[in-house]
């Protein structure tokens, strides 16, 4: 079954679990912060409690975004495999430290270190995808690991609520540390290699397919010698990712609190809609992976997704039904999952295997906006007496900014498609 397809086992599977557990580590705080015992134990009470909660994600994403730049250069020098293993050890230790934290300041420091450790996730994944997959299958390759990005929190939301209810909030962090130590790290050690040429179990036929150049595209589109940093389209995608991060983190970090405090859900209902929201994101990722490869119009698709995000957020503000409001928030988050996937696919398209780590590092830096979003939403809630309306209005404005950015690349994308029409389906080895 795997003859000629081993790249999907040796690379796609480890990266899937890399993100599956990594995202639970990253966004699990959105579930844990709804636990009163957790908030009381770490002193997140009083009139500024929402700002304190938002600061947890703020410091994490600042460290996460800044370290992406650092990791991008390290990956291009040392390779994705060693970098992934090192980062995994860092964030495993921080999960243990988080569970042992007995003060707000100690927990805050652990979130900073976690952000630094997890900052290599996007560059590592971009480097692996760039080295291991044919250009014609980038959409599917990206979707294979981005699936873990959204399936992990979808399942993790239910698991974390169960663990906290049956045991304690500290047990949730220890469980996450064990997942990384006994599943993620061994997979990267025993399955992955930096390039297919280094892997002893990759056949010459599969290697030839991975390295196959698209001669038709080269003949139809004039070659450009400029780097990705000189291509204005890369910076449109980069700005779009800034907006996407602002929206995605703002919604995902505050969604459980929004459902409980603004819409009156019990924890069981909150976990169900939160999980469904992550499944929406997964659905958009899978659909975008398929459609991007088929239509080759990712910029147009991103424009549509930003438009839908603004619509869903607007409906969530005005609709009185709490279930429909929660679903609209989840659909808005799902749309940004699709934008995230398209952005990473375009990042690989505009870079080369040699520069993919740096390009992904710059792209990952945009996660810094997620911290500002989570903090601003908490700050606005404190100013508004706990109301979410002003926070959601801020997110709607951000979605319109993302739409405006991608409009500038749609015309160029359509012109390229006319120069290089969709080829006939090729038989893969």
Short mmCIF file of C-alpha atoms in Angstrom, two decimals:
data_model
loop_
_atom_site.label_atom_id
_atom_site.label_comp_id
_atom_site.label_asym_id
_atom_site.label_seq_id
_atom_site.Cartn_x
_atom_site.Cartn_y
_atom_site.Cartn_z
CA UNK A 1 0.00 0.00 0.00
CA UNK A 2 2.87 2.39 0.78
CA UNK A 3 4.94 1.59 -2.29
CA UNK A 4 5.99 4.96 -3.67
CA UNK A 5 4.01 6.77 -0.94
CA UNK A 6 6.26 6.39 2.12
CA UNK A 7 6.72 10.13 2.44
CA UNK A 8 3.18 10.25 3.84
CA UNK A 9 4.10 7.79 6.62
CA UNK A 10 7.55 9.07 7.52
CA UNK A 11 6.76 12.79 7.38
CA UNK A 12 3.01 13.48 7.28
CA UNK A 13 2.17 11.17 10.22
CA UNK A 14 4.78 12.54 12.69
CA UNK A 15 3.87 16.11 11.76
CA UNK A 16 0.18 15.30 12.24
CA UNK A 17 0.77 14.22 15.86
CA UNK A 18 3.28 17.05 16.29
CA UNK A 19 0.42 19.50 15.75
CA UNK A 20 -2.29 17.30 17.28
CA UNK A 21 -0.67 17.38 20.72
CA UNK A 22 1.11 20.70 20.23
CA UNK A 23 -2.15 22.54 19.64
CA UNK A 24 -3.71 21.02 22.75
CA UNK A 25 -0.67 22.35 24.65
CA UNK A 26 -1.08 25.74 23.01
CA UNK A 27 -4.82 26.40 23.18
CA UNK A 28 -5.73 24.11 26.06
CA UNK A 29 -5.38 27.17 28.26
CA UNK A 30 -8.68 28.42 26.78
CA UNK A 31 -10.41 25.47 28.48
CA UNK A 32 -8.36 25.49 31.66
CA UNK A 33 -8.98 29.22 32.21
CA UNK A 34 -12.70 28.52 32.64
CA UNK A 35 -11.96 26.45 35.78
CA UNK A 36 -12.61 28.59 38.92
CA UNK A 37 -10.15 26.54 40.97
CA UNK A 38 -7.37 27.30 38.46
CA UNK A 39 -8.18 31.03 38.50
CA UNK A 40 -8.28 31.18 42.30
CA UNK A 41 -5.09 29.15 42.75
CA UNK A 42 -3.09 31.53 40.56
CA UNK A 43 -4.75 34.77 41.72
CA UNK A 44 -6.68 35.62 38.56
CA UNK A 45 -9.54 37.35 40.33
CA UNK A 46 -10.79 40.92 40.78
CA UNK A 47 -11.71 43.69 38.37
CA UNK A 48 -8.71 43.05 36.10
CA UNK A 49 -9.07 39.25 35.92
CA UNK A 50 -9.89 39.25 32.17
CA UNK A 51 -6.77 41.28 31.41
CA UNK A 52 -4.71 38.82 33.46
CA UNK A 53 -6.24 35.89 31.57
CA UNK A 54 -5.55 37.62 28.25
CA UNK A 55 -1.96 38.30 29.31
CA UNK A 56 -1.29 34.55 29.50
CA UNK A 57 -1.90 34.18 25.78
CA UNK A 58 -0.23 37.53 25.07
CA UNK A 59 3.16 36.55 26.51
CA UNK A 60 2.92 33.10 24.93
CA UNK A 61 2.28 34.41 21.42
CA UNK A 62 4.92 37.16 21.73
CA UNK A 63 7.52 34.50 22.56
CA UNK A 64 6.06 32.18 19.93
CA UNK A 65 6.10 34.83 17.19
CA UNK A 66 9.56 36.23 17.95
CA UNK A 67 11.14 32.78 18.27
CA UNK A 68 9.78 31.84 14.83
CA UNK A 69 12.37 34.19 13.34
CA UNK A 70 15.13 32.56 15.38
CA UNK A 71 14.02 29.00 14.63
CA UNK A 72 13.68 29.71 10.91
CA UNK A 73 17.42 30.38 10.59
CA UNK A 74 18.34 27.49 12.88
CA UNK A 75 16.27 25.05 10.82
CA UNK A 76 17.95 26.11 7.57
CA UNK A 77 21.31 25.37 9.25
CA UNK A 78 20.65 22.29 11.41
CA UNK A 79 17.68 20.73 9.64
CA UNK A 80 14.08 20.20 10.68
CA UNK A 81 14.57 16.89 12.52
CA UNK A 82 17.02 18.03 15.21
CA UNK A 83 15.14 21.29 15.63
CA UNK A 84 11.83 19.50 16.19
CA UNK A 85 13.31 17.15 18.80
CA UNK A 86 14.93 20.04 20.69
CA UNK A 87 11.72 22.06 20.70
CA UNK A 88 9.69 19.08 21.86
CA UNK A 89 11.94 18.60 24.90
CA UNK A 90 11.57 22.29 25.78
CA UNK A 91 7.79 22.32 25.70
CA UNK A 92 7.53 18.97 27.53
CA UNK A 93 9.45 20.48 30.44
CA UNK A 94 7.24 23.59 30.40
CA UNK A 95 4.10 21.48 30.63
CA UNK A 96 5.49 19.92 33.80
CA UNK A 97 6.44 23.36 35.14
CA UNK A 98 2.95 24.69 34.39
CA UNK A 99 1.38 21.87 36.38
CA UNK A 100 3.66 22.65 39.34
CA UNK A 101 3.07 26.43 39.24
CA UNK A 102 1.78 27.91 42.49
CA UNK A 103 1.68 31.59 41.49
CA UNK A 104 0.52 33.70 38.58
CA UNK A 105 4.07 34.92 37.90
CA UNK A 106 5.49 31.39 37.77
CA UNK A 107 2.77 30.28 35.39
CA UNK A 108 3.32 33.37 33.25
CA UNK A 109 7.03 32.52 32.89
CA UNK A 110 6.17 28.96 31.90
CA UNK A 111 3.94 30.31 29.10
CA UNK A 112 6.84 32.42 27.80
CA UNK A 113 9.16 29.40 27.68
CA UNK A 114 6.42 27.29 26.07
CA UNK A 115 6.02 29.94 23.36
CA UNK A 116 9.74 29.82 22.67
CA UNK A 117 9.75 26.01 22.50
CA UNK A 118 6.72 25.77 20.22
CA UNK A 119 7.91 28.60 17.98
CA UNK A 120 9.65 26.10 15.72
CA UNK A 121 6.42 24.30 14.73
CA UNK A 122 5.57 26.28 11.59
CA UNK A 123 9.20 26.50 10.31
CA UNK A 124 9.77 22.79 10.98
CA UNK A 125 6.59 21.80 9.16
CA UNK A 126 7.26 24.16 6.25
CA UNK A 127 10.80 22.82 5.87
CA UNK A 128 9.67 19.18 5.93
CA UNK A 129 6.88 19.82 3.42
CA UNK A 130 9.19 21.76 1.11
CA UNK A 131 11.85 19.02 1.17
CA UNK A 132 9.62 15.96 0.99
CA UNK A 133 6.73 16.68 -1.37
CA UNK A 134 6.24 17.41 -5.05
CA UNK A 135 5.08 20.96 -5.82
CA UNK A 136 1.81 19.60 -7.25
CA UNK A 137 0.79 18.07 -3.91
CA UNK A 138 1.57 20.93 -1.56
CA UNK A 139 -2.09 21.54 -0.76
CA UNK A 140 -2.67 17.95 0.32
CA UNK A 141 0.66 17.77 2.15
CA UNK A 142 -0.11 20.92 4.14
CA UNK A 143 -3.62 19.69 4.90
CA UNK A 144 -2.26 16.41 6.25
CA UNK A 145 -0.52 18.12 9.16
CA UNK A 146 -2.91 21.03 9.53
CA UNK A 147 -5.52 18.35 10.20
CA UNK A 148 -3.73 17.72 13.49
CA UNK A 149 -3.76 21.46 14.11
CA UNK A 150 -7.54 21.42 14.44
CA UNK A 151 -8.43 17.83 15.28
CA UNK A 152 -6.19 18.00 18.37
CA UNK A 153 -8.10 20.84 20.07
CA UNK A 154 -11.44 19.39 18.91
CA UNK A 155 -10.76 16.19 20.84
CA UNK A 156 -8.63 17.91 23.46
CA UNK A 157 -11.46 20.24 24.53
CA UNK A 158 -13.58 17.28 25.61
CA UNK A 159 -10.63 15.41 27.17
CA UNK A 160 -9.43 18.43 29.15
CA UNK A 161 -12.90 19.15 30.55
CA UNK A 162 -13.14 15.49 31.60
CA UNK A 163 -9.66 15.42 33.19
CA UNK A 164 -10.25 18.66 35.10
CA UNK A 165 -13.66 17.44 36.31
CA UNK A 166 -12.40 14.03 37.44
CA UNK A 167 -8.93 15.00 38.69
CA UNK A 168 -7.49 18.51 38.82
CA UNK A 169 -6.31 21.26 36.48
CA UNK A 170 -2.70 20.28 37.24
CA UNK A 171 -3.32 16.75 35.90
CA UNK A 172 -4.17 18.23 32.51
CA UNK A 173 -0.66 19.66 32.13
CA UNK A 174 1.04 16.44 33.26
CA UNK A 175 -1.03 14.48 30.73
CA UNK A 176 0.07 16.82 27.92
CA UNK A 177 3.72 16.41 28.93
CA UNK A 178 3.37 12.63 28.73
CA UNK A 179 1.88 12.80 25.22
CA UNK A 180 4.92 14.68 23.95
CA UNK A 181 7.47 12.58 25.79
CA UNK A 182 6.14 9.16 24.80
CA UNK A 183 4.58 9.80 21.38
CA UNK A 184 5.94 12.89 19.61
CA UNK A 185 9.63 12.66 20.43
CA UNK A 186 10.03 8.95 19.51
CA UNK A 187 8.24 9.49 16.18
CA UNK A 188 10.65 12.23 15.13
CA UNK A 189 13.66 10.21 16.27
CA UNK A 190 12.76 6.95 14.52
CA UNK A 191 10.67 7.97 11.48
CA UNK A 192 11.88 11.29 10.12
CA UNK A 193 14.98 12.47 8.25
CA UNK A 194 15.73 15.98 6.98
CA UNK A 195 15.47 15.00 3.31
CA UNK A 196 14.23 11.93 1.39
CA UNK A 197 17.78 11.40 0.12
CA UNK A 198 18.86 10.70 3.73
CA UNK A 199 16.11 8.15 4.41
CA UNK A 200 17.16 4.52 3.80
CA UNK A 201 13.61 3.35 3.03
CA UNK A 202 12.74 5.83 0.27
CA UNK A 203 12.94 4.25 -3.19
CA UNK A 204 14.66 5.87 -6.16
CA UNK A 205 11.30 6.05 -7.92
CA UNK A 206 9.64 7.96 -5.08
CA UNK A 207 12.65 10.26 -4.77
CA UNK A 208 12.47 10.99 -8.51
CA UNK A 209 8.80 11.92 -8.20
CA UNK A 210 9.46 14.21 -5.21
CA UNK A 211 12.24 15.99 -7.09
CA UNK A 212 10.37 16.08 -10.41
CA UNK A 213 10.30 19.62 -11.78
CA UNK A 214 7.21 20.99 -13.45
CA UNK A 215 8.62 21.72 -16.90
CA UNK A 216 5.30 22.87 -18.30
CA UNK A 217 4.98 25.57 -15.69
CA UNK A 218 8.58 26.69 -16.17
CA UNK A 219 8.02 27.10 -19.91
CA UNK A 220 4.74 28.98 -19.57
CA UNK A 221 5.72 31.35 -16.76
CA UNK A 222 8.85 33.50 -17.06
CA UNK A 223 11.36 32.64 -14.38
CA UNK A 224 12.02 35.16 -11.63
CA UNK A 225 15.37 35.39 -9.91
CA UNK A 226 14.17 37.50 -7.00
CA UNK A 227 13.80 35.95 -3.57
CA UNK A 228 10.53 35.56 -1.69
CA UNK A 229 11.33 38.74 0.28
CA UNK A 230 11.25 40.73 -2.99
CA UNK A 231 7.90 39.31 -4.08
CA UNK A 232 5.06 41.62 -3.03
CA UNK A 233 2.67 38.65 -3.03
CA UNK A 234 4.59 37.08 -0.14
CA UNK A 235 4.06 40.23 1.92
CA UNK A 236 0.35 40.27 1.08
CA UNK A 237 0.18 36.72 2.42
CA UNK A 238 2.27 37.78 5.42
CA UNK A 239 -0.12 40.65 6.23
CA UNK A 240 -3.07 38.32 5.71
CA UNK A 241 -1.52 35.96 8.27
CA UNK A 242 -1.13 38.85 10.73
CA UNK A 243 -4.87 39.41 10.47
CA UNK A 244 -5.61 35.68 10.52
CA UNK A 245 -3.61 35.21 13.72
CA UNK A 246 -5.36 38.17 15.32
CA UNK A 247 -8.74 36.69 14.47
CA UNK A 248 -8.02 33.04 15.13
CA UNK A 249 -6.41 33.47 18.55
CA UNK A 250 -8.94 36.09 19.59
CA UNK A 251 -11.83 33.73 18.85
CA UNK A 252 -10.28 30.43 19.96
CA UNK A 253 -8.80 31.65 23.25
CA UNK A 254 -12.00 33.41 24.37
CA UNK A 255 -14.63 31.12 22.83
CA UNK A 256 -15.06 28.83 25.89
CA UNK A 257 -15.36 31.87 28.19
CA UNK A 258 -17.75 33.54 25.73
CA UNK A 259 -19.99 30.47 25.70
CA UNK A 260 -20.09 30.16 29.50
CA UNK A 261 -20.22 33.80 30.61
CA UNK A 262 -21.97 35.52 27.69
CA UNK A 263 -24.30 32.76 26.48
CA UNK A 264 -24.94 30.82 29.69
CA UNK A 265 -23.68 27.39 28.60
CA UNK A 266 -22.74 24.70 31.10
CA UNK A 267 -19.29 23.12 30.73
CA UNK A 268 -20.65 20.16 28.77
CA UNK A 269 -22.35 22.42 26.22
CA UNK A 270 -19.29 24.67 26.08
CA UNK A 271 -16.97 21.76 25.32
CA UNK A 272 -19.34 20.46 22.63
CA UNK A 273 -19.51 23.75 20.72
CA UNK A 274 -15.79 24.39 21.22
CA UNK A 275 -14.99 20.96 19.78
CA UNK A 276 -17.40 21.55 16.91
CA UNK A 277 -15.70 24.89 16.18
CA UNK A 278 -12.34 23.16 15.82
CA UNK A 279 -13.98 20.59 13.57
CA UNK A 280 -15.30 23.47 11.44
CA UNK A 281 -11.70 24.65 11.11
CA UNK A 282 -10.63 21.13 10.14
CA UNK A 283 -13.37 20.98 7.52
CA UNK A 284 -12.25 24.28 6.00
CA UNK A 285 -8.63 23.06 5.96
CA UNK A 286 -9.52 19.85 4.13
CA UNK A 287 -11.76 21.67 1.67
CA UNK A 288 -9.13 24.33 1.00
CA UNK A 289 -6.41 21.71 0.54
CA UNK A 290 -8.50 19.99 -2.13
CA UNK A 291 -9.79 23.12 -3.84
CA UNK A 292 -6.43 24.91 -3.83
CA UNK A 293 -4.80 22.05 -5.74
CA UNK A 294 -7.74 21.81 -8.14
CA UNK A 295 -8.46 25.48 -8.84
CA UNK A 296 -5.07 27.06 -8.11
CA UNK A 297 -6.89 30.16 -6.83
CA UNK A 298 -5.78 30.33 -3.15
CA UNK A 299 -5.84 34.15 -3.02
CA UNK A 300 -9.42 34.26 -4.25
CA UNK A 301 -10.36 31.59 -1.71
CA UNK A 302 -8.71 33.56 1.12
CA UNK A 303 -10.68 36.67 0.11
CA UNK A 304 -13.93 34.73 0.30
CA UNK A 305 -13.02 33.31 3.71
CA UNK A 306 -12.27 36.74 5.16
CA UNK A 307 -15.64 37.97 3.86
CA UNK A 308 -17.44 35.03 5.46
CA UNK A 309 -15.63 35.64 8.75
CA UNK A 310 -16.95 39.21 8.90
CA UNK A 311 -20.47 37.97 8.13
CA UNK A 312 -20.44 35.21 10.77
CA UNK A 313 -19.08 37.54 13.47
CA UNK A 314 -21.72 40.16 12.67
CA UNK A 315 -24.50 37.57 12.91
CA UNK A 316 -23.07 36.34 16.25
CA UNK A 317 -23.43 39.86 17.70
CA UNK A 318 -27.04 40.40 16.69
CA UNK A 319 -28.66 36.95 16.79
CA UNK A 320 -30.45 36.27 20.12
CA UNK A 321 -30.28 32.47 20.03
CA UNK A 322 -27.19 31.38 22.07
CA UNK A 323 -26.64 28.14 20.13
CA UNK A 324 -26.69 29.90 16.76
CA UNK A 325 -24.45 32.66 18.10
CA UNK A 326 -21.96 30.08 19.31
CA UNK A 327 -22.07 28.24 15.99
CA UNK A 328 -21.46 31.49 14.09
CA UNK A 329 -18.40 32.18 16.23
CA UNK A 330 -17.23 28.65 15.48
CA UNK A 331 -17.77 29.09 11.75
CA UNK A 332 -15.81 32.36 11.82
CA UNK A 333 -12.96 30.52 13.53
CA UNK A 334 -13.26 27.75 10.94
CA UNK A 335 -12.90 30.24 8.08
CA UNK A 336 -9.64 31.47 9.57
CA UNK A 337 -8.43 27.88 9.77
CA UNK A 338 -8.85 27.79 6.00
CA UNK A 339 -6.93 31.08 5.61
CA UNK A 340 -4.12 29.71 7.78
CA UNK A 341 -3.81 26.68 5.51
CA UNK A 342 -3.84 28.73 2.31
CA UNK A 343 -1.25 31.12 3.73
CA UNK A 344 1.17 28.32 4.58
CA UNK A 345 0.68 26.78 1.13
CA UNK A 346 1.43 30.14 -0.53
CA UNK A 347 4.49 30.55 1.71
CA UNK A 348 5.94 27.31 0.33
CA UNK A 349 5.02 28.38 -3.21
CA UNK A 350 6.87 31.70 -2.96
CA UNK A 351 10.00 30.22 -1.33
CA UNK A 352 12.48 27.45 -2.16
CA UNK A 353 13.61 24.40 -0.17
CA UNK A 354 16.73 26.38 0.80
CA UNK A 355 14.78 29.39 2.11
CA UNK A 356 11.62 27.65 3.35
CA UNK A 357 12.73 27.78 6.98
CA UNK A 358 13.28 31.54 6.91
CA UNK A 359 10.07 32.17 4.98
CA UNK A 360 8.13 30.02 7.44
CA UNK A 361 9.84 31.81 10.33
CA UNK A 362 8.61 35.15 9.04
CA UNK A 363 5.17 33.65 8.55
CA UNK A 364 5.18 32.19 12.03
CA UNK A 365 6.14 35.58 13.47
CA UNK A 366 2.62 36.74 12.59
CA UNK A 367 1.33 34.67 15.51
CA UNK A 368 2.48 37.56 17.67
CA UNK A 369 -0.79 39.28 16.74
CA UNK A 370 -2.72 36.52 18.46
CA UNK A 371 -1.30 37.72 21.77
CA UNK A 372 -2.42 41.28 21.16
CA UNK A 373 -5.86 40.02 20.21
CA UNK A 374 -6.34 37.90 23.33
CA UNK A 375 -5.08 40.69 25.59
CA UNK A 376 -7.11 43.46 23.91
CA UNK A 377 -10.25 41.34 24.12
CA UNK A 378 -9.70 40.82 27.85
CA UNK A 379 -8.96 44.51 28.35
CA UNK A 380 -12.06 45.56 26.40
CA UNK A 381 -14.16 43.14 28.42
CA UNK A 382 -12.94 44.70 31.67
CA UNK A 383 -13.80 48.17 30.31
CA UNK A 384 -17.23 46.97 29.15
CA UNK A 385 -18.15 45.20 32.36
CA UNK A 386 -17.63 41.75 30.85
CA UNK A 387 -19.51 42.42 27.59
CA UNK A 388 -18.10 40.88 24.39
CA UNK A 389 -19.71 43.24 21.82
CA UNK A 390 -16.81 45.69 21.51
CA UNK A 391 -14.31 42.83 21.28
CA UNK A 392 -16.21 41.17 18.44
CA UNK A 393 -16.55 44.52 16.63
CA UNK A 394 -12.76 44.76 16.72
CA UNK A 395 -12.53 41.29 15.12
CA UNK A 396 -14.98 42.26 12.35
CA UNK A 397 -12.81 45.26 11.45
CA UNK A 398 -9.75 42.99 11.33
CA UNK A 399 -11.51 40.59 8.94
CA UNK A 400 -12.22 43.47 6.56
CA UNK A 401 -8.52 44.40 6.62
CA UNK A 402 -7.61 40.85 5.60
CA UNK A 403 -10.10 40.97 2.73
CA UNK A 404 -8.62 44.25 1.53
CA UNK A 405 -5.10 42.82 1.48
CA UNK A 406 -5.89 39.75 -0.61
CA UNK A 407 -7.86 41.69 -3.20
CA UNK A 408 -4.53 43.06 -4.47
CA UNK A 409 -3.25 39.59 -5.43
CA UNK A 410 -6.38 38.19 -7.12
CA UNK A 411 -5.71 39.78 -10.54
CA UNK A 412 -2.10 38.50 -10.68
CA UNK A 413 -3.27 35.04 -9.68
CA UNK A 414 -5.87 34.95 -12.46
CA UNK A 415 -3.27 36.06 -15.02
CA UNK A 416 -0.89 33.26 -13.96
CA UNK A 417 -3.64 30.70 -14.30
CA UNK A 418 -4.30 31.81 -17.88
CA UNK A 419 -0.59 31.46 -18.69
CA UNK A 420 -0.38 28.03 -17.07
CA UNK A 421 -3.70 26.16 -17.45
CA UNK A 422 -4.52 23.23 -15.22
CA UNK A 423 -2.56 20.19 -16.48
CA UNK A 424 -3.97 16.75 -17.12
CA UNK A 425 -3.81 14.45 -14.10
CA UNK A 426 -0.44 12.71 -13.89
CA UNK A 427 0.10 9.19 -12.66
CA UNK A 428 2.10 9.15 -9.47
CA UNK A 429 4.51 6.40 -8.59
#
